[in-house]
Amino acid sequence: MDISEALEDMVATAPDIYDQTFQPYHDSIKRWQTLFNYTPLKAAERIKDQKLNGCPLNLTSSQWEMIRSEKEAQGHDRDSYEHWIETHCHRRSTPDETPHPSSSDPPIQSSTAIYLVKLTPLLPTASKIQEIAHLPDLPPTHAGTSSTSSPALFCRIDGTTLHALRTWLLTHGPSHNLTTVRLTLAAKDLSPNSIYPTLGHDATLPHHRPPTPSLTAGQVMQHDYPVLYFFYGFLPYLERLTHLLSRPTITSHTPNLVPATVKGGKVEYWRGKYKALVDGGEGDVVEGVAFEVEGGEEEEALRFFETEMYEVVRCGIRMGGGGGKVLGGLTFRFARREQLG
């Protein structure tokens, strides 16, 4: 982020000390009523408090633009989503809340969820978390800021590890409150012995089952890098892709950004306006671009951006249009087709 953008964010999110008479708009009150189940009076009070006193979890303009389409589809604007983060991801337990599960509760199982847990005096290091959860490898740590904007360290774990920590705290820190942030990413589970999952193909049908595993040798595998990705409706995402992958500015003239098509898919609309790639018929063709993702870190950034609403699937990417060569690649397929229509 450059200095001008940082200043714009400071101006946009700073409380207006001269406007102590601020009154929330009717549309904002209705939004907060719907999203947070507030009464009209409580919604107005919370909006006014956030406007006048600021929010400790302000998003930058770049961060908001990366998730704007998804969150607006869920009914949020920037202010309401910042409030959602504060109340859901960083909230402290109250006497009416139960901060930890029963030791008999089942582990949290989610292949698409990652959690960031704030390190505290009781859980001071990643090594301590590794010891408690009996992890084979040391979980990674990330620097960040707490809800009070002070520096903090967070440890990245999965749902099973989170359950282990909460169970351990039942005995060793029953009054301790975990500060956690739940992140979701698009699922990626490419079978080594079948075409599953592939855009436009049901891998359970007999004619889509290879007689021997060797017949799948030409397709993309789970950890193949670099890997070709197909994007549809791509131009609005060029700036986001540059930011996500920390690449030099990516434009429509970038050498490794090639016009391409895929067969077996079609684009439908989620909530009436957001494009979503889903399985189609054999004759369906979707136009877009192919882009080479260099490694696992870049791919993970894209998966976090797409969230659990999508899943990574195999596809054949025809380079350069109708007469180009077909290469094995991947794309993001909408994973909630029952929500379309």
Coordinates of C-alpha atoms in Angstrom, one line a residue:
M1 CA 0.0 0.0 0.0
D2 CA 1.4 3.4 -0.9
I3 CA 1.3 6.5 1.3
S4 CA -1.7 8.1 -0.5
E5 CA -3.8 5.0 0.0
A6 CA -2.8 4.8 3.7
L7 CA -3.9 8.5 4.2
E8 CA -7.2 7.9 2.5
D9 CA -7.9 5.0 4.8
M10 CA -7.0 7.0 7.8
V11 CA -9.4 9.8 6.7
A12 CA -12.2 7.3 5.8
T13 CA -12.0 5.4 9.1
A14 CA -11.1 8.1 11.6
P15 CA -14.0 9.2 13.9
D16 CA -15.3 12.7 13.2
I17 CA -14.7 14.6 16.5
Y18 CA -16.7 17.5 15.2
D19 CA -19.8 15.5 14.3
Q20 CA -21.1 14.4 17.6
T21 CA -24.6 14.7 16.3
F22 CA -24.2 12.0 13.7
Q23 CA -27.3 10.0 13.1
P24 CA -27.3 6.6 11.2
Y25 CA -29.2 6.3 7.9
H26 CA -32.4 4.3 7.8
D27 CA -30.8 1.8 5.4
S28 CA -27.9 1.2 7.7
I29 CA -30.2 0.5 10.7
K30 CA -32.2 -2.0 8.7
R31 CA -29.0 -3.7 7.5
W32 CA -27.7 -4.1 11.1
Q33 CA -31.1 -5.3 12.3
T34 CA -31.0 -8.0 9.7
L35 CA -27.4 -9.0 10.1
F36 CA -27.1 -8.9 13.9
N37 CA -30.7 -9.3 15.0
Y38 CA -30.5 -5.9 16.8
T39 CA -33.5 -3.8 17.7
P40 CA -33.7 -0.5 15.7
L41 CA -32.5 1.4 18.8
K42 CA -29.6 -0.9 19.4
A43 CA -28.6 -0.9 15.8
A44 CA -28.6 2.9 15.7
E45 CA -26.5 3.0 18.9
R46 CA -23.9 0.5 17.6
I47 CA -23.6 2.3 14.3
K48 CA -23.2 5.7 16.0
D49 CA -20.7 4.4 18.4
Q50 CA -18.6 2.9 15.6
K51 CA -18.8 6.1 13.6
L52 CA -17.9 8.4 16.5
N53 CA -15.4 6.3 18.4
G54 CA -13.9 4.2 15.6
C55 CA -13.4 0.5 15.1
P56 CA -10.2 -1.3 16.3
L57 CA -10.5 -3.6 13.3
N58 CA -10.6 -1.2 10.4
L59 CA -10.1 -2.8 6.9
T60 CA -7.9 -1.0 4.4
S61 CA -9.4 0.0 1.1
S62 CA -7.4 -2.8 -0.6
Q63 CA -8.6 -5.4 1.9
W64 CA -12.2 -4.4 1.5
E65 CA -12.0 -4.4 -2.3
M66 CA -10.7 -8.0 -2.3
I67 CA -13.8 -9.3 -0.5
R68 CA -16.4 -6.7 -1.3
S69 CA -18.4 -8.7 -3.9
E70 CA -18.7 -11.7 -1.6
K71 CA -19.6 -9.6 1.5
E72 CA -22.1 -7.4 -0.3
A73 CA -23.8 -10.5 -1.5
Q74 CA -24.2 -11.5 2.1
G75 CA -25.8 -8.1 2.9
H76 CA -22.8 -6.3 4.4
D77 CA -21.3 -3.0 3.7
R78 CA -17.8 -2.1 4.9
D79 CA -18.9 -0.8 8.3
S80 CA -21.2 -3.7 9.1
Y81 CA -18.5 -6.2 8.1
E82 CA -15.9 -4.5 10.3
H83 CA -18.5 -4.8 13.1
W84 CA -19.0 -8.5 12.3
I85 CA -15.3 -9.2 12.5
E86 CA -15.1 -7.4 15.9
T87 CA -18.0 -9.2 17.4
H88 CA -17.4 -12.7 16.0
C89 CA -13.7 -13.1 15.5
H90 CA -12.2 -11.2 18.4
R91 CA -15.0 -11.1 20.9
R92 CA -14.3 -11.8 24.5
S93 CA -16.5 -14.3 26.3
T94 CA -19.1 -12.9 28.7
P95 CA -20.5 -14.6 31.8
D96 CA -23.4 -15.8 29.7
E97 CA -21.1 -17.5 27.1
T98 CA -19.3 -20.8 27.3
P99 CA -15.7 -20.2 26.2
H100 CA -14.7 -23.8 25.9
P101 CA -16.4 -27.0 24.8
S102 CA -17.1 -30.0 26.9
S103 CA -14.3 -32.5 26.8
S104 CA -16.7 -34.9 25.1
D105 CA -17.5 -32.5 22.3
P106 CA -16.3 -33.9 18.9
P107 CA -13.4 -32.1 17.2
I108 CA -14.1 -29.4 14.7
Q109 CA -13.8 -31.0 11.4
S110 CA -13.4 -28.8 8.3
S111 CA -11.0 -29.3 5.5
T112 CA -11.5 -25.8 4.4
A113 CA -11.1 -23.9 7.7
I114 CA -7.9 -22.5 9.1
Y115 CA -7.7 -20.7 12.5
L116 CA -5.3 -18.1 13.7
V117 CA -5.0 -18.2 17.5
K118 CA -3.4 -15.3 19.4
L119 CA -0.4 -16.3 21.5
T120 CA -0.8 -15.4 25.2
P121 CA 1.2 -15.9 28.4
L122 CA -0.7 -19.2 28.9
L123 CA -0.1 -20.2 25.3
P124 CA 3.2 -18.3 24.7
T125 CA 4.7 -20.1 21.7
A126 CA 4.0 -22.4 18.8
S127 CA 6.0 -25.0 20.6
K128 CA 3.6 -25.0 23.5
I129 CA 0.6 -25.5 21.1
Q130 CA 2.5 -28.3 19.3
E131 CA 3.1 -30.0 22.7
I132 CA -0.6 -29.7 23.8
A133 CA -2.0 -30.9 20.5
H134 CA 0.7 -33.6 19.9
L135 CA 1.4 -32.1 16.5
P136 CA 4.2 -33.7 14.4
D137 CA 5.3 -30.4 13.0
L138 CA 5.6 -26.9 14.5
P139 CA 2.7 -24.8 13.5
P140 CA 3.6 -21.5 11.7
T141 CA 3.3 -18.2 13.4
H142 CA 2.3 -14.8 11.9
A143 CA 2.8 -11.3 13.1
G144 CA -0.3 -9.1 13.4
T145 CA -2.2 -6.7 15.6
S146 CA -4.7 -7.3 18.3
S147 CA -8.1 -5.8 18.7
T148 CA -6.5 -2.9 20.6
S149 CA -4.1 -2.4 17.6
S150 CA -1.1 -3.5 19.6
P151 CA 1.5 -5.9 18.1
A152 CA 0.6 -9.6 18.5
L153 CA 1.6 -13.0 17.3
F154 CA -0.8 -15.6 16.0
C155 CA -0.4 -19.3 15.4
R156 CA -2.0 -21.0 12.4
I157 CA -3.8 -24.2 13.2
D158 CA -6.7 -26.4 12.0
G159 CA -10.0 -27.3 13.6
T160 CA -8.7 -30.4 15.3
T161 CA -5.9 -28.5 17.0
L162 CA -8.3 -25.8 18.1
H163 CA -10.4 -28.4 19.8
A164 CA -7.3 -29.9 21.5
L165 CA -6.5 -26.4 22.9
R166 CA -10.0 -25.8 24.2
T167 CA -10.0 -29.2 25.8
W168 CA -6.6 -28.5 27.5
L169 CA -7.9 -25.2 28.7
L170 CA -10.8 -26.8 30.5
T171 CA -8.2 -28.0 33.1
H172 CA -5.3 -25.6 32.8
G173 CA -7.1 -22.3 32.1
P174 CA -10.8 -22.5 32.5
S175 CA -11.1 -18.7 32.6
H176 CA -8.8 -18.1 29.7
N177 CA -10.4 -16.7 26.5
L178 CA -8.9 -17.8 23.2
T179 CA -8.8 -15.0 20.6
T180 CA -9.3 -16.8 17.2
V181 CA -10.0 -15.8 13.7
R182 CA -11.5 -18.3 11.3
L183 CA -10.4 -18.3 7.7
T184 CA -11.8 -20.4 4.9
L185 CA -10.3 -21.5 1.7
A186 CA -11.4 -23.3 -1.4
A187 CA -11.2 -27.0 -1.0
K188 CA -8.5 -28.9 -3.1
D189 CA -8.6 -32.7 -3.0
L190 CA -7.4 -34.1 -6.3
S191 CA -7.6 -37.8 -6.5
P192 CA -4.3 -39.6 -7.6
N193 CA -6.2 -42.5 -9.1
S194 CA -9.2 -41.0 -10.9
I195 CA -10.3 -37.9 -12.7
Y196 CA -12.1 -36.6 -9.6
P197 CA -12.8 -33.8 -9.4
T198 CA -13.1 -32.6 -13.0
L199 CA -15.2 -29.8 -14.5
G200 CA -18.2 -31.2 -16.3
H201 CA -17.5 -34.9 -15.4
D202 CA -19.0 -37.2 -12.9
A203 CA -16.1 -39.4 -11.8
T204 CA -18.5 -42.1 -10.5
L205 CA -19.8 -42.9 -14.0
P206 CA -18.2 -46.1 -15.4
H207 CA -17.0 -44.4 -18.6
H208 CA -15.1 -41.8 -16.6
R209 CA -13.2 -44.4 -14.5
P210 CA -9.7 -45.2 -15.9
P211 CA -9.0 -48.9 -16.0
T212 CA -5.6 -48.4 -14.5
P213 CA -4.1 -45.5 -12.5
S214 CA -1.5 -44.9 -15.2
L215 CA -4.2 -43.4 -17.5
T216 CA -4.3 -40.4 -15.1
A217 CA -0.6 -39.7 -15.4
G218 CA -1.2 -36.7 -17.8
Q219 CA -3.5 -34.8 -15.5
V220 CA -2.6 -32.3 -12.8
M221 CA -1.9 -33.8 -9.4
Q222 CA -2.4 -32.3 -5.9
H223 CA 1.1 -30.9 -5.6
D224 CA 2.1 -30.2 -9.2
Y225 CA 3.7 -26.7 -9.6
P226 CA 3.8 -24.5 -11.5
V227 CA 0.2 -25.1 -12.5
L228 CA -2.1 -23.5 -15.1
Y229 CA -5.3 -22.0 -13.7
F230 CA -8.3 -20.9 -15.8
F231 CA -10.2 -17.8 -14.7
Y232 CA -13.5 -16.5 -16.2
G233 CA -14.7 -13.0 -16.0
F234 CA -11.1 -12.2 -15.2
L235 CA -10.4 -8.6 -16.0
P236 CA -11.9 -7.2 -12.8
Y237 CA -9.5 -9.4 -10.8
L238 CA -6.3 -8.2 -12.4
E239 CA -5.5 -5.7 -9.6
R240 CA -6.6 -8.2 -7.0
L241 CA -4.3 -10.8 -8.5
T242 CA -1.4 -8.4 -8.4
H243 CA -2.0 -7.8 -4.7
L244 CA -2.7 -11.4 -3.7
L245 CA 0.4 -12.9 -5.4
S246 CA 2.7 -10.0 -4.7
R247 CA 3.6 -9.9 -8.4
P248 CA 4.6 -6.9 -10.5
T249 CA 1.5 -5.3 -11.9
I250 CA -0.6 -7.8 -13.9
T251 CA -2.4 -6.5 -16.9
S252 CA -4.2 -8.0 -19.9
H253 CA -0.9 -7.7 -21.7
T254 CA 1.1 -9.8 -19.2
P255 CA 2.9 -12.6 -21.1
N256 CA 1.7 -15.5 -19.0
L257 CA -1.9 -14.3 -19.1
V258 CA -3.3 -16.0 -22.2
P259 CA -6.9 -16.0 -23.6
A260 CA -8.3 -19.5 -23.2
T261 CA -11.5 -21.5 -23.0
V262 CA -12.7 -24.6 -21.1
K263 CA -15.4 -27.1 -22.1
G264 CA -17.9 -28.8 -19.8
G265 CA -18.6 -25.8 -17.7
K266 CA -21.1 -22.9 -17.8
V267 CA -21.5 -19.6 -15.9
E268 CA -24.6 -19.1 -13.8
Y269 CA -25.4 -16.3 -11.3
W270 CA -25.3 -16.4 -7.6
R271 CA -27.8 -14.1 -5.9
G272 CA -28.7 -12.8 -9.4
K273 CA -25.5 -10.9 -10.1
Y274 CA -22.3 -12.8 -9.2
K275 CA -20.8 -15.1 -11.8
A276 CA -20.3 -18.7 -10.7
L277 CA -18.7 -21.5 -12.7
V278 CA -20.6 -24.8 -12.5
D279 CA -20.7 -28.1 -14.4
G280 CA -22.2 -27.9 -17.8
G281 CA -22.8 -30.2 -20.8
E282 CA -20.2 -31.5 -23.2
G283 CA -20.9 -28.7 -25.7
D284 CA -20.7 -25.9 -23.2
V285 CA -17.7 -23.6 -23.5
V286 CA -16.6 -20.8 -21.2
E287 CA -14.2 -18.0 -22.3
G288 CA -11.6 -16.6 -20.0
V289 CA -7.8 -16.6 -19.5
A290 CA -5.2 -19.0 -18.4
F291 CA -2.6 -17.9 -15.9
E292 CA 0.4 -19.9 -14.5
V293 CA 0.5 -20.1 -10.7
E294 CA 4.1 -20.6 -9.6
G295 CA 3.8 -22.5 -6.3
G296 CA 1.8 -23.6 -3.3
E297 CA 1.9 -20.2 -1.6
E298 CA 0.4 -18.4 -4.5
E299 CA -2.2 -21.0 -4.9
E300 CA -3.1 -20.8 -1.3
A301 CA -3.6 -17.1 -1.5
L302 CA -6.0 -17.6 -4.4
R303 CA -7.9 -20.3 -2.4
F304 CA -8.2 -18.0 0.6
F305 CA -9.6 -15.3 -1.7
E306 CA -12.2 -17.7 -3.3
T307 CA -13.2 -19.0 0.2
E308 CA -15.1 -22.3 0.9
M309 CA -17.8 -21.2 -1.6
Y310 CA -15.6 -22.6 -4.3
E311 CA -13.5 -25.8 -4.9
V312 CA -10.5 -26.5 -7.0
V313 CA -11.2 -28.9 -9.9
R314 CA -9.4 -30.2 -12.9
C315 CA -10.2 -29.0 -16.4
G316 CA -8.8 -29.0 -19.9
I317 CA -7.7 -25.5 -20.9
R318 CA -7.6 -24.7 -24.6
M319 CA -5.0 -22.0 -25.1
G320 CA -5.5 -19.1 -27.4
G321 CA -9.0 -19.8 -28.4
G322 CA -10.7 -22.4 -30.7
G323 CA -7.6 -23.8 -32.4
G324 CA -5.1 -23.8 -29.6
K325 CA -3.6 -26.7 -27.7
V326 CA -5.5 -28.3 -24.8
L327 CA -3.4 -28.4 -21.6
G328 CA -4.3 -29.9 -18.2
G329 CA -5.1 -27.3 -15.6
L330 CA -7.3 -26.3 -12.7
T331 CA -10.1 -23.8 -12.1
F332 CA -12.4 -22.7 -9.2
R333 CA -15.9 -24.3 -9.4
F334 CA -18.8 -23.0 -7.3
A335 CA -19.4 -25.4 -4.5
R336 CA -22.9 -24.3 -3.4
R337 CA -24.9 -24.9 -6.6
E338 CA -28.1 -25.4 -4.6
Q339 CA -27.9 -21.7 -3.8
L340 CA -28.0 -20.7 -7.4
G341 CA -31.2 -19.7 -9.3

